[in-house]
Amino acid sequence: MEDNIRHIANAILFDEDKALQGDREVREISVDGDIIHVTIAVESKNSIDDRRAMEDEIRDAIKRWHEDKIVRITSVAMDDVDVPCAHHHADANASGHDLPPKKSIPGVKHVYLVCSAKGGVGKSTVALNTALALSSLGKRVALLDLDLYGPSIPSLVGQDLPPIVVGNLIVPPEIHGMSVLSIGFMIEQDQPLMWRGPMVASVINQLLWEVDWSGNDIMIIDMPPGTGDTYLSILQSVNVDASIIVTTPSELALADVKRGVGVFSPYHVPVAGVVENMATYDWEGRDAVLGLLDNVKADDDTSKKAIERIKRILDTTKAIRIFGARTQALCSKMGLNLITSIPLDIALQNDNDSGTPYMLQPKKAAIREAFETIAKFIIERDKDTDEDEQA
Ligand SMILES: Nc1ncnc2c1ncn2[C@@H]1O[C@H](COP(=O)(O)OP(=O)(O)OP(=O)(O)O)[C@@H](O)[C@H]1O
Ligand SMILES: [Mg+2]
């Protein structure tokens, strides 16, 4: 936990856009039960307002990761101390400060995290179907389930294939044309999954670095809900292209988007965009009613007008926005990109339940297009780096 706190504090302390001047350092971190205490030292030429603003920002950022703790920040004057400062601005690096540098996953060109601070919003559904959409667009795709506490990918793909080991490396099974790996493939089904913090890091290390991931253009990582140990392990150690945040339009889920976004900034991982899930509903009876209305013979003006009116009303039932445009409003406010919106649909739910991924046989254009939009968005985003590599 101290590492994570130090990293967050350093990321803000050494952000070049901030007003602080001169040397600065995180002097002390202590975690005492529910209280996190961080002492930062800055030069006394900084104004009291700048120091307070810095303290507030560090406190808020730490709270995003450790919301159940009380966070106290104290800033002291650096110049009062005789001992020379160990970390000078010039050699400080927010992404690697006091931590080993991040590494790329061998054989994988791009890595995207599908995340949400809130559970059950559709991360695994989005991760799987976006991966399949990418695959159908000709990309070589790896799908890694890092939800160690509740791995869903085995049941969503309808297969439970133990990976094989060749030499020192695990070879992920090929499922629906993708390299797919989940802790669920390696343990007994229904076994309760209780990991201690250090075990999480070691299992994640194994799934990342002891696996033959070679030959993949894009890795989609299905993350667990929250902002816990898995996020810490990944953000500290892996070069990640970006995160994609999934949300439903409920106020609680949207509040978690705000919290979730703050998790990535200390680690310099951009939020590529937001995917809204289960926000619209397409009433299936609409087309049938419209068909019936077409066959009604209306002789008088009043009846004709009434039929036109009913048709107009029915038109608004295509993709009914059950909760209004809350996600769009939040994204605009936070400067986030709303990539697409996936309708609430019983077929998607049924396919998930039966382990036959929706995108293998998409039934509705709106849902297929939504997953393809995410896939195309990722491909477009990666184009610049891919072109640089080819040049
Ligand atoms: N667009 C949708 N329409 C209907 N049902 C959906 C839709 N998206 C997801 N679901 C259903 O909602 C539930 C939660 O989805 P999913 O498991 O993908 O969420 P999650 O965010 O990965 O959950 P967790 O936080 O537990 O990992 C599942 O039962 C899934 O089938
Ligand atoms: Mg999930």
Tab-separated table of C-alpha atoms and ligand atoms in Angstrom:
chain	number	residue	atom	x	y	z
A	1	MET	CA	0.000	0.000	0.000
A	2	GLU	CA	2.860	2.388	0.813
A	3	ASP	CA	4.238	1.945	-2.721
A	4	ASN	CA	0.918	2.889	-4.231
A	5	ILE	CA	0.558	5.936	-1.955
A	6	ARG	CA	4.105	7.069	-2.726
A	7	HIS	CA	3.497	6.670	-6.426
A	8	ILE	CA	0.262	8.678	-6.379
A	9	ALA	CA	1.798	11.440	-4.270
A	10	ASN	CA	4.856	11.614	-6.524
A	11	ALA	CA	2.750	11.738	-9.669
A	12	ILE	CA	1.043	14.881	-8.400
A	13	LEU	CA	4.088	16.369	-6.710
A	14	PHE	CA	6.171	16.159	-9.873
A	15	ASP	CA	3.472	17.001	-12.408
A	16	GLU	CA	5.059	19.698	-14.531
A	17	ASP	CA	1.758	21.479	-15.029
A	18	LYS	CA	1.512	22.193	-11.328
A	19	ALA	CA	2.570	25.469	-9.795
A	20	LEU	CA	5.064	24.137	-7.224
A	21	GLN	CA	8.605	25.431	-7.462
A	22	GLY	CA	11.939	23.959	-6.490
A	23	ASP	CA	12.756	20.659	-4.838
A	24	ARG	CA	10.095	18.519	-3.253
A	25	GLU	CA	9.763	15.004	-1.907
A	26	VAL	CA	7.478	12.559	-0.190
A	27	ARG	CA	9.166	12.504	3.169
A	28	GLU	CA	7.166	9.984	5.119
A	29	ILE	CA	4.233	7.658	4.710
A	30	SER	CA	2.602	5.870	7.594
A	31	VAL	CA	-0.480	3.695	7.650
A	32	ASP	CA	-1.916	3.331	11.091
A	33	GLY	CA	-5.142	1.341	11.048
A	34	ASP	CA	-7.640	3.450	9.111
A	35	ILE	CA	-5.420	6.499	8.897
A	36	ILE	CA	-2.930	7.187	6.132
A	37	HIS	CA	-0.511	9.964	6.942
A	38	VAL	CA	1.713	11.447	4.256
A	39	THR	CA	4.312	14.116	4.875
A	40	ILE	CA	5.547	16.019	1.874
A	41	ALA	CA	8.371	18.525	1.875
A	42	VAL	CA	8.432	21.523	-0.457
A	43	GLU	CA	10.607	24.619	-0.599
A	44	SER	CA	9.306	27.513	1.482
A	45	LYS	CA	9.273	29.860	-1.520
A	46	ASN	CA	5.984	28.169	-2.526
A	47	SER	CA	2.916	30.110	-1.456
A	48	ILE	CA	0.661	28.725	1.221
A	49	ASP	CA	-2.176	28.535	-1.337
A	50	ASP	CA	-0.103	26.407	-3.707
A	51	ARG	CA	0.872	24.130	-0.850
A	52	ARG	CA	-2.729	23.718	0.281
A	53	ALA	CA	-3.912	23.036	-3.269
A	54	MET	CA	-1.214	20.383	-3.581
A	55	GLU	CA	-2.203	18.761	-0.292
A	56	ASP	CA	-5.870	18.672	-1.358
A	57	GLU	CA	-5.030	17.118	-4.678
A	58	ILE	CA	-2.841	14.429	-3.176
A	59	ARG	CA	-5.474	13.674	-0.537
A	60	ASP	CA	-8.222	13.331	-3.181
A	61	ALA	CA	-6.061	11.110	-5.381
A	62	ILE	CA	-5.165	8.781	-2.499
A	63	LYS	CA	-8.816	8.638	-1.424
A	64	ARG	CA	-9.759	7.395	-4.881
A	65	TRP	CA	-7.682	4.301	-4.265
A	66	HIS	CA	-8.285	3.946	-0.544
A	67	GLU	CA	-11.754	5.347	-0.014
A	68	ASP	CA	-12.259	3.581	3.314
A	69	LYS	CA	-9.265	5.356	4.894
A	70	ILE	CA	-8.830	8.751	6.458
A	71	VAL	CA	-6.050	10.554	4.601
A	72	ARG	CA	-3.958	13.254	6.279
A	73	ILE	CA	-1.417	15.240	4.338
A	74	THR	CA	1.105	17.498	6.001
A	75	SER	CA	3.499	19.640	4.063
A	76	VAL	CA	6.688	20.825	5.700
A	77	ALA	CA	9.350	23.224	4.501
A	78	MET	CA	12.166	21.436	2.788
A	79	ASP	CA	14.758	24.119	3.516
A	80	ASP	CA	14.453	23.652	7.270
A	81	VAL	CA	16.159	20.321	7.038
A	82	ASP	CA	19.939	19.926	7.063
A	83	VAL	CA	19.988	16.609	5.241
A	84	PRO	CA	20.117	17.200	1.480
A	85	CYS	CA	17.015	16.128	-0.392
A	86	ALA	CA	17.282	12.639	-1.813
A	87	HIS	CA	14.963	13.215	-4.778
A	88	HIS	CA	15.541	16.260	-6.899
A	89	HIS	CA	13.088	17.412	-9.462
A	90	ALA	CA	15.412	16.697	-12.328
A	91	ASP	CA	15.660	12.977	-11.656
A	92	ALA	CA	12.146	12.451	-10.449
A	93	ASN	CA	9.927	10.438	-12.687
A	94	ALA	CA	6.303	10.080	-11.735
A	95	SER	CA	5.866	6.897	-13.726
A	96	GLY	CA	8.822	5.103	-12.295
A	97	HIS	CA	9.606	6.867	-9.075
A	98	ASP	CA	11.032	4.366	-6.593
A	99	LEU	CA	9.499	1.548	-8.594
A	100	PRO	CA	10.878	-0.713	-11.320
A	101	PRO	CA	10.108	0.563	-14.836
A	102	LYS	CA	7.022	-0.713	-16.630
A	103	LYS	CA	7.467	-3.486	-19.212
A	104	SER	CA	5.669	-4.385	-22.427
A	105	ILE	CA	4.135	-7.841	-22.704
A	106	PRO	CA	6.366	-9.766	-25.124
A	107	GLY	CA	4.625	-10.452	-28.426
A	108	VAL	CA	1.694	-8.078	-27.818
A	109	LYS	CA	1.526	-4.738	-29.643
A	110	HIS	CA	-1.273	-3.030	-27.733
A	111	VAL	CA	-2.895	-3.554	-24.344
A	112	TYR	CA	-6.321	-2.220	-23.305
A	113	LEU	CA	-7.955	-2.559	-19.901
A	114	VAL	CA	-11.725	-2.899	-19.713
A	115	CYS	CA	-12.551	-1.481	-16.296
A	116	SER	CA	-15.140	-0.089	-13.965
A	117	ALA	CA	-15.014	0.838	-10.342
A	118	LYS	CA	-18.538	-0.576	-10.003
A	119	GLY	CA	-19.332	-4.289	-10.338
A	120	GLY	CA	-21.805	-5.887	-12.735
A	121	VAL	CA	-21.932	-3.099	-15.309
A	122	GLY	CA	-20.874	-5.334	-18.221
A	123	LYS	CA	-17.044	-5.289	-18.315
A	124	SER	CA	-16.710	-8.968	-19.145
A	125	THR	CA	-19.468	-8.766	-21.774
A	126	VAL	CA	-17.769	-5.763	-23.383
A	127	ALA	CA	-14.278	-7.283	-23.127
A	128	LEU	CA	-15.307	-10.559	-24.770
A	129	ASN	CA	-17.468	-9.129	-27.545
A	130	THR	CA	-15.039	-6.318	-28.353
A	131	ALA	CA	-12.267	-8.899	-28.577
A	132	LEU	CA	-14.400	-10.939	-30.991
A	133	ALA	CA	-15.207	-7.822	-33.033
A	134	LEU	CA	-11.488	-7.019	-33.255
A	135	SER	CA	-10.822	-10.582	-34.321
A	136	SER	CA	-13.489	-10.409	-37.042
A	137	LEU	CA	-11.821	-7.222	-38.296
A	138	GLY	CA	-8.644	-9.225	-38.895
A	139	LYS	CA	-6.694	-8.530	-35.702
A	140	ARG	CA	-4.870	-11.214	-33.751
A	141	VAL	CA	-6.415	-10.896	-30.311
A	142	ALA	CA	-5.520	-12.036	-26.810
A	143	LEU	CA	-8.221	-11.948	-24.155
A	144	LEU	CA	-6.942	-12.054	-20.585
A	145	ASP	CA	-9.354	-12.383	-17.679
A	146	LEU	CA	-7.762	-10.749	-14.642
A	147	ASP	CA	-10.802	-10.939	-12.420
A	148	LEU	CA	-9.139	-13.349	-10.019
A	149	TYR	CA	-11.986	-13.243	-7.513
A	150	GLY	CA	-14.783	-13.868	-10.002
A	151	PRO	CA	-13.474	-14.945	-13.409
A	152	SER	CA	-16.369	-14.836	-15.916
A	153	ILE	CA	-14.625	-15.500	-19.198
A	154	PRO	CA	-14.726	-19.338	-19.001
A	155	SER	CA	-18.515	-19.348	-18.666
A	156	LEU	CA	-18.984	-16.538	-21.225
A	157	VAL	CA	-16.958	-18.407	-23.886
A	158	GLY	CA	-18.610	-21.676	-22.896
A	159	GLN	CA	-15.300	-23.480	-22.604
A	160	ASP	CA	-13.074	-24.550	-19.787
A	161	LEU	CA	-9.802	-25.565	-21.346
A	162	PRO	CA	-6.775	-25.995	-19.130
A	163	PRO	CA	-3.795	-24.247	-20.688
A	164	ILE	CA	-0.819	-26.388	-21.590
A	165	VAL	CA	2.765	-25.722	-20.566
A	166	VAL	CA	5.530	-25.836	-23.168
A	167	GLY	CA	9.018	-25.393	-21.757
A	168	ASN	CA	8.724	-22.658	-19.152
A	169	LEU	CA	5.721	-20.976	-20.700
A	170	ILE	CA	1.971	-21.449	-20.399
A	171	VAL	CA	0.324	-21.601	-23.834
A	172	PRO	CA	-3.172	-20.088	-23.695
A	173	PRO	CA	-5.908	-22.105	-25.377
A	174	GLU	CA	-7.199	-20.896	-28.741
A	175	ILE	CA	-10.915	-20.170	-28.316
A	176	HIS	CA	-13.082	-18.675	-31.080
A	177	GLY	CA	-9.872	-17.690	-32.894
A	178	MET	CA	-8.348	-15.826	-29.926
A	179	SER	CA	-5.723	-16.633	-27.288
A	180	VAL	CA	-7.793	-16.719	-24.123
A	181	LEU	CA	-6.580	-17.100	-20.571
A	182	SER	CA	-8.385	-16.993	-17.250
A	183	ILE	CA	-7.551	-18.186	-13.772
A	184	GLY	CA	-10.886	-19.979	-14.111
A	185	PHE	CA	-9.211	-22.412	-16.538
A	186	MET	CA	-6.675	-23.373	-13.904
A	187	ILE	CA	-8.796	-24.011	-10.836
A	188	GLU	CA	-11.750	-26.193	-9.980
A	189	GLN	CA	-15.092	-24.645	-10.813
A	190	ASP	CA	-16.994	-23.308	-7.800
A	191	GLN	CA	-13.804	-23.227	-5.739
A	192	PRO	CA	-13.965	-20.086	-3.585
A	193	LEU	CA	-11.296	-17.676	-4.707
A	194	MET	CA	-9.725	-15.898	-1.796
A	195	TRP	CA	-6.377	-14.368	-2.535
A	196	ARG	CA	-4.188	-12.475	-0.173
A	197	GLY	CA	-2.680	-9.258	-1.540
A	198	PRO	CA	0.794	-10.666	-2.346
A	199	MET	CA	-0.790	-13.712	-4.006
A	200	VAL	CA	-2.753	-11.465	-6.356
A	201	ALA	CA	0.467	-9.878	-7.546
A	202	SER	CA	2.149	-13.227	-8.019
A	203	VAL	CA	-0.768	-14.796	-9.961
A	204	ILE	CA	-0.970	-11.694	-12.150
A	205	ASN	CA	2.755	-11.827	-12.777
A	206	GLN	CA	2.390	-15.415	-13.861
A	207	LEU	CA	-0.526	-14.654	-16.207
A	208	LEU	CA	1.406	-11.797	-17.788
A	209	TRP	CA	5.013	-12.850	-17.920
A	210	GLU	CA	4.982	-16.650	-17.841
A	211	VAL	CA	2.627	-17.046	-20.797
A	212	ASP	CA	3.407	-17.270	-24.485
A	213	TRP	CA	1.409	-14.247	-25.682
A	214	SER	CA	3.402	-13.952	-28.896
A	215	GLY	CA	1.837	-13.003	-32.220
A	216	ASN	CA	-0.986	-10.843	-30.880
A	217	ASP	CA	-1.885	-7.376	-32.153
A	218	ILE	CA	-4.134	-6.430	-29.257
A	219	MET	CA	-4.644	-7.738	-25.744
A	220	ILE	CA	-7.965	-6.978	-24.088
A	221	ILE	CA	-7.834	-7.361	-20.323
A	222	ASP	CA	-11.088	-7.982	-18.468
A	223	MET	CA	-10.458	-6.286	-15.127
A	224	PRO	CA	-12.234	-6.917	-11.827
A	225	PRO	CA	-14.490	-4.228	-10.398
A	226	GLY	CA	-12.952	-1.683	-8.069
A	227	THR	CA	-9.551	-0.136	-7.712
A	228	GLY	CA	-7.770	-2.848	-5.765
A	229	ASP	CA	-4.601	-4.911	-5.946
A	230	THR	CA	-5.091	-6.019	-9.563
A	231	TYR	CA	-5.137	-2.411	-10.753
A	232	LEU	CA	-2.071	-1.645	-8.714
A	233	SER	CA	-0.142	-4.630	-10.118
A	234	ILE	CA	-1.035	-3.862	-13.718
A	235	LEU	CA	-0.640	-0.100	-13.648
A	236	GLN	CA	2.727	-0.303	-11.923
A	237	SER	CA	4.272	-3.015	-14.048
A	238	VAL	CA	2.762	-3.111	-17.556
A	239	ASN	CA	2.888	-0.685	-20.458
A	240	VAL	CA	-0.829	-0.237	-21.046
A	241	ASP	CA	-2.099	1.718	-24.068
A	242	ALA	CA	-5.292	2.876	-22.386
A	243	SER	CA	-8.276	1.961	-20.282
A	244	ILE	CA	-11.862	1.761	-21.443
A	245	ILE	CA	-14.395	2.421	-18.709
A	246	VAL	CA	-17.733	0.645	-18.811
A	247	THR	CA	-20.685	2.144	-16.991
A	248	THR	CA	-24.426	1.926	-16.734
A	249	PRO	CA	-26.307	5.228	-16.638
A	250	SER	CA	-27.290	4.940	-12.964
A	251	GLU	CA	-26.076	7.704	-10.670
A	252	LEU	CA	-24.135	5.235	-8.534
A	253	ALA	CA	-22.247	3.779	-11.493
A	254	LEU	CA	-21.531	7.236	-12.862
A	255	ALA	CA	-20.194	8.371	-9.488
A	256	ASP	CA	-17.822	5.431	-9.724
A	257	VAL	CA	-16.678	6.574	-13.178
A	258	LYS	CA	-15.381	9.758	-11.561
A	259	ARG	CA	-13.529	7.727	-8.946
A	260	GLY	CA	-12.275	5.220	-11.530
A	261	VAL	CA	-10.812	7.853	-13.834
A	262	GLY	CA	-8.590	9.203	-11.076
A	263	VAL	CA	-7.024	5.794	-10.584
A	264	PHE	CA	-5.183	5.914	-13.904
A	265	SER	CA	-3.679	9.379	-13.920
A	266	PRO	CA	-0.858	8.751	-11.408
A	267	TYR	CA	0.275	5.915	-13.653
A	268	HIS	CA	-0.003	7.930	-16.867
A	269	VAL	CA	-2.483	5.527	-18.408
A	270	PRO	CA	-5.018	7.470	-20.480
A	271	VAL	CA	-8.732	6.779	-20.339
A	272	ALA	CA	-9.470	6.164	-24.022
A	273	GLY	CA	-13.188	6.464	-23.489
A	274	VAL	CA	-16.372	5.315	-21.852
A	275	VAL	CA	-18.757	2.603	-23.011
A	276	GLU	CA	-22.294	3.019	-21.777
A	277	ASN	CA	-24.111	-0.263	-21.246
A	278	MET	CA	-27.775	-1.111	-20.710
A	279	ALA	CA	-28.862	2.505	-21.195
A	280	THR	CA	-31.281	1.993	-24.075
A	281	TYR	CA	-34.019	-0.493	-24.749
A	282	ASP	CA	-35.397	-1.384	-28.128
A	283	TRP	CA	-39.043	-2.426	-27.776
A	284	GLU	CA	-39.439	-5.485	-29.949
A	285	GLY	CA	-43.211	-5.161	-30.414
A	286	ARG	CA	-42.719	-1.856	-32.211
A	287	ASP	CA	-42.262	-3.267	-35.707
A	288	ALA	CA	-45.250	-5.570	-35.341
A	289	VAL	CA	-47.514	-2.690	-34.262
A	290	LEU	CA	-46.249	-0.506	-37.100
A	291	GLY	CA	-47.054	-3.348	-39.517
A	292	LEU	CA	-50.585	-3.619	-38.132
A	293	LEU	CA	-51.106	0.134	-38.415
A	294	ASP	CA	-50.064	0.034	-42.065
A	295	ASN	CA	-52.982	-2.301	-42.707
A	296	VAL	CA	-55.576	-0.148	-40.963
A	297	LYS	CA	-57.835	1.612	-43.427
A	298	ALA	CA	-58.526	5.104	-42.149
A	299	ASP	CA	-61.152	7.025	-44.167
A	300	ASP	CA	-61.562	10.198	-42.189
A	301	ASP	CA	-59.002	12.847	-41.290
A	302	THR	CA	-59.279	12.312	-37.546
A	303	SER	CA	-58.394	8.609	-37.863
A	304	LYS	CA	-55.537	9.361	-40.267
A	305	LYS	CA	-54.122	11.943	-37.874
A	306	ALA	CA	-54.472	9.537	-34.953
A	307	ILE	CA	-52.566	6.823	-36.835
A	308	GLU	CA	-49.788	9.263	-37.775
A	309	ARG	CA	-49.564	10.329	-34.155
A	310	ILE	CA	-49.320	6.707	-32.946
A	311	LYS	CA	-46.559	6.073	-35.505
A	312	ARG	CA	-44.619	9.095	-34.314
A	313	ILE	CA	-44.917	7.938	-30.710
A	314	LEU	CA	-43.798	4.446	-31.696
A	315	ASP	CA	-40.798	5.940	-33.419
A	316	THR	CA	-39.570	7.188	-30.068
A	317	THR	CA	-39.650	3.626	-28.732
A	318	LYS	CA	-36.709	2.694	-30.946
A	319	ALA	CA	-33.806	2.616	-28.511
A	320	ILE	CA	-35.707	4.156	-25.601
A	321	ARG	CA	-33.211	5.963	-23.407
A	322	ILE	CA	-34.539	4.677	-20.110
A	323	PHE	CA	-32.408	6.882	-17.873
A	324	GLY	CA	-31.957	9.946	-20.084
A	325	ALA	CA	-28.593	11.185	-21.314
A	326	ARG	CA	-26.747	11.087	-17.993
A	327	THR	CA	-23.633	9.327	-19.259
A	328	GLN	CA	-23.221	11.788	-22.123
A	329	ALA	CA	-23.616	14.669	-19.680
A	330	LEU	CA	-20.972	13.251	-17.335
A	331	CYS	CA	-18.547	12.554	-20.191
A	332	SER	CA	-18.932	16.097	-21.525
A	333	LYS	CA	-18.335	17.505	-18.049
A	334	MET	CA	-15.234	15.387	-17.485
A	335	GLY	CA	-13.874	15.741	-21.019
A	336	LEU	CA	-14.246	12.002	-21.635
A	337	ASN	CA	-15.042	10.398	-24.935
A	338	LEU	CA	-18.290	8.401	-24.992
A	339	ILE	CA	-17.364	5.654	-27.464
A	340	THR	CA	-20.744	3.983	-27.810
A	341	SER	CA	-23.872	2.793	-26.049
A	342	ILE	CA	-24.889	-0.880	-25.902
A	343	PRO	CA	-28.618	-1.545	-25.575
A	344	LEU	CA	-30.104	-3.686	-22.839
A	345	ASP	CA	-31.050	-6.893	-24.583
A	346	ILE	CA	-32.347	-10.254	-23.483
A	347	ALA	CA	-30.493	-12.077	-26.295
A	348	LEU	CA	-27.163	-10.712	-25.058
A	349	GLN	CA	-28.044	-11.850	-21.543
A	350	ASN	CA	-29.139	-15.297	-22.783
A	351	ASP	CA	-25.998	-15.735	-24.879
A	352	ASN	CA	-23.866	-14.843	-21.877
A	353	ASP	CA	-25.768	-17.330	-19.755
A	354	SER	CA	-25.430	-20.129	-22.284
A	355	GLY	CA	-21.760	-19.470	-23.105
A	356	THR	CA	-22.288	-18.675	-26.789
A	357	PRO	CA	-20.687	-15.268	-27.345
A	358	TYR	CA	-23.099	-12.800	-28.929
A	359	MET	CA	-20.688	-11.573	-31.594
A	360	LEU	CA	-20.330	-15.052	-33.065
A	361	GLN	CA	-23.933	-14.775	-34.245
A	362	PRO	CA	-25.134	-11.226	-33.669
A	363	LYS	CA	-28.896	-10.944	-33.829
A	364	LYS	CA	-29.406	-7.206	-33.700
A	365	ALA	CA	-27.624	-4.653	-35.829
A	366	ALA	CA	-27.534	-2.045	-33.039
A	367	ILE	CA	-25.651	-4.360	-30.674
A	368	ARG	CA	-23.274	-5.695	-33.340
A	369	GLU	CA	-22.523	-2.138	-34.430
A	370	ALA	CA	-21.854	-1.047	-30.842
A	371	PHE	CA	-19.182	-3.713	-30.329
A	372	GLU	CA	-17.744	-3.010	-33.787
A	373	THR	CA	-17.601	0.687	-32.917
A	374	ILE	CA	-15.424	-0.089	-29.886
A	375	ALA	CA	-13.198	-2.380	-31.984
A	376	LYS	CA	-12.817	0.213	-34.763
A	377	PHE	CA	-12.134	2.903	-32.180
A	378	ILE	CA	-9.248	0.817	-30.793
A	379	ILE	CA	-7.867	0.058	-34.264
A	380	GLU	CA	-8.046	3.733	-35.228
A	381	ARG	CA	-6.343	4.731	-31.980
A	382	ASP	CA	-3.518	2.279	-32.576
A	383	LYS	CA	-3.034	3.274	-36.213
A	384	ASP	CA	-0.473	5.994	-35.554
A	385	THR	CA	1.807	3.768	-33.481
A	386	ASP	CA	1.376	0.854	-35.904
A	387	GLU	CA	2.336	3.098	-38.833
A	388	ASP	CA	5.384	4.403	-36.931
A	389	GLU	CA	6.523	0.824	-36.381
A	390	GLN	CA	6.123	-0.060	-40.049
A	391	ALA	CA	8.007	3.055	-41.238
B	1	LIG	N1	-26.361	-5.044	-22.698
B	1	LIG	C1	-26.789	-6.013	-21.897
B	1	LIG	N2	-28.044	-6.486	-21.977
B	1	LIG	C2	-28.494	-7.448	-21.140
B	1	LIG	N3	-27.746	-8.005	-20.173
B	1	LIG	C3	-26.466	-7.578	-20.057
B	1	LIG	C4	-25.925	-6.575	-20.898
B	1	LIG	N4	-24.623	-6.356	-20.531
B	1	LIG	C5	-24.375	-7.208	-19.511
B	1	LIG	N5	-25.472	-7.931	-19.214
B	1	LIG	C6	-25.628	-8.901	-18.135
B	1	LIG	O1	-25.334	-8.212	-16.914
B	1	LIG	C7	-24.617	-9.051	-16.021
B	1	LIG	C8	-23.263	-8.417	-15.684
B	1	LIG	O2	-22.461	-8.403	-16.850
B	1	LIG	P1	-20.894	-8.687	-16.786
B	1	LIG	O3	-20.627	-9.966	-16.062
B	1	LIG	O4	-20.377	-8.542	-18.170
B	1	LIG	O5	-20.474	-7.456	-15.870
B	1	LIG	P2	-19.089	-7.183	-15.148
B	1	LIG	O6	-18.946	-5.702	-15.051
B	1	LIG	O7	-18.007	-7.929	-15.806
B	1	LIG	O8	-19.357	-7.807	-13.711
B	1	LIG	P3	-18.265	-8.024	-12.550
B	1	LIG	O9	-18.035	-6.668	-11.967
B	1	LIG	O10	-18.962	-8.960	-11.606
B	1	LIG	O11	-17.038	-8.599	-13.191
B	1	LIG	C9	-24.498	-10.405	-16.713
B	1	LIG	O12	-25.558	-11.224	-16.302
B	1	LIG	C10	-24.649	-10.057	-18.196
B	1	LIG	O13	-25.141	-11.133	-18.945
B	2	MG	MG	-16.590	-9.302	-15.019
